[in-house]
Amino acid sequence: MTTDISAHPTESRLQFHWRRWCMQRRFRRKIGKSGNFTEPQTFPEKVQFRKLYGNHSTYARLADKYAVREYVAERVGERYLVPLLGVYDQLTPEHFRDLPDRFIIKANHGSKWHQVVWDKSQLDIASTVQYFNQLMHRTYGLRSHEYHYRLIRPRIVIEELLDDEHDSPVDYSFYSYHGPSGFDFLITLTAPRHETYAHFDRHWNFQDGDFTSEQHAKYVKPANYQDMFRVAEELSRGFDFLRVDLYNLNGRIYFGEATCTPTSGYTPAEVPSRGKLRGDKWHLDRDNPNLYRPTGLHRPTG
């Protein structure tokens, strides 16, 4: 399988500064203060730095929900991939004929452009076809200036639906860091159907959250935790920061997604100490050409 990632196009100085101004304006509105995008210190500022100076071709391969499967297979093996049921440029009603009763449909070039199907017999197939075919003509990340999404060739991906006792599985987000002291990480668990979450450090010390006692007992520090640790480390190797999302069902680990710019860098942490920890652990490897482009060309003056 080949990826469809093109090189970052030329951006004039005027275009760059206009984009930077728009990002600053939105940052102030969302975060509540101005950000330093040239010498960033906080986690949201470092995400903006990536959006301005990032090697977007690298990020695009990971953000592409189809191309990333090849990346995962190369790094840790195909056994961590959710089984693929189909990939299409356009959907037709005939594509649903041989699908199982449950599955998930994703547009590979956006975030949260997906639909969970728990019962195919209840699905409005015509509306689903129309919705995803329309997404094939949309570009994600324009307002948030996440340029890497523009470099992804749009596709519709259908995968098996992971089922945790007739519920959506808990998402284990590894905030993965590679810096001067080696590999480090923080963990966030999210139960999407219940809209609950819990945050931990790498030693499973609880930081904050609203998980129930039953959720703590069922999901926190699974028996194969060391395997999850290894998968997150391997998938994030070569990145100063990468969020790696995994699932863990019946002792089997599945890859969810890899995110280079979580929440576009516009969501402050609910707990300031957690936000500070996320920023402090991220040591920008700004001289790494695989991750960043030179900042001097468009460095603000005056």
Tab-separated table of C-alpha atoms in Angstrom, residues 11-29 33-41 44-53 56 142-147 150 264 266 286 293-302:
chain	number	residue	atom	x	y	z
A	11	GLU	CA	3.739	29.494	1.656
A	12	SER	CA	4.564	33.147	1.233
A	13	ARG	CA	5.618	35.320	4.146
A	14	LEU	CA	2.324	37.217	3.900
A	15	GLN	CA	0.282	34.004	3.960
A	16	PHE	CA	2.269	32.727	6.938
A	17	HIS	CA	1.756	35.879	8.992
A	18	TRP	CA	-1.935	36.009	8.145
A	19	ARG	CA	-2.318	32.408	9.298
A	20	ARG	CA	-0.338	33.134	12.455
A	21	TRP	CA	-2.514	36.165	13.221
A	22	CYS	CA	-5.676	34.075	12.821
A	23	MET	CA	-4.272	31.410	15.152
A	24	GLN	CA	-3.323	34.011	17.763
A	25	ARG	CA	-6.785	35.497	17.659
A	26	ARG	CA	-8.469	32.138	18.132
A	27	PHE	CA	-5.967	31.139	20.819
A	28	ARG	CA	-6.848	34.217	22.887
A	29	ARG	CA	-10.537	33.472	22.509
A	33	LYS	CA	-4.589	34.790	26.902
A	34	SER	CA	-2.041	35.464	24.173
A	35	GLY	CA	0.293	32.655	23.236
A	36	ASN	CA	3.995	32.537	22.432
A	37	PHE	CA	4.210	30.536	19.212
A	38	THR	CA	7.903	31.204	18.551
A	39	GLU	CA	9.354	30.104	21.903
A	40	PRO	CA	6.432	28.063	23.258
A	41	GLN	CA	6.364	26.904	26.867
A	44	PRO	CA	-1.264	24.500	23.773
A	45	GLU	CA	1.524	26.821	22.581
A	46	LYS	CA	3.636	23.865	21.447
A	47	VAL	CA	0.710	22.509	19.450
A	48	GLN	CA	0.460	25.904	17.691
A	49	PHE	CA	4.210	25.780	17.004
A	50	ARG	CA	3.661	22.441	15.277
A	51	LYS	CA	0.849	23.860	13.199
A	52	LEU	CA	3.058	26.749	12.072
A	53	TYR	CA	6.423	25.038	11.612
A	56	HIS	CA	3.014	18.351	7.726
A	142	LEU	CA	-9.253	24.936	7.784
A	143	ARG	CA	-10.399	27.021	10.757
A	144	SER	CA	-8.009	25.333	13.180
A	145	HIS	CA	-5.080	25.638	10.697
A	146	GLU	CA	-4.158	21.961	10.993
A	147	TYR	CA	-2.539	21.969	7.586
A	150	ARG	CA	-5.220	18.946	3.617
A	264	SER	CA	-5.975	21.741	17.792
A	266	TYR	CA	-7.270	25.218	21.769
A	286	ARG	CA	12.807	21.636	16.689
A	293	ARG	CA	10.674	22.979	9.214
A	294	PRO	CA	13.140	25.832	9.838
A	295	THR	CA	11.555	28.714	11.737
A	296	GLY	CA	13.928	31.433	10.527
A	297	LEU	CA	12.270	32.017	7.155
A	298	HIS	CA	9.068	33.391	8.653
A	299	ARG	CA	10.270	34.417	12.106
A	300	PRO	CA	8.389	37.595	13.131
A	301	THR	CA	10.456	40.785	13.213
A	302	GLY	CA	10.156	43.860	15.385
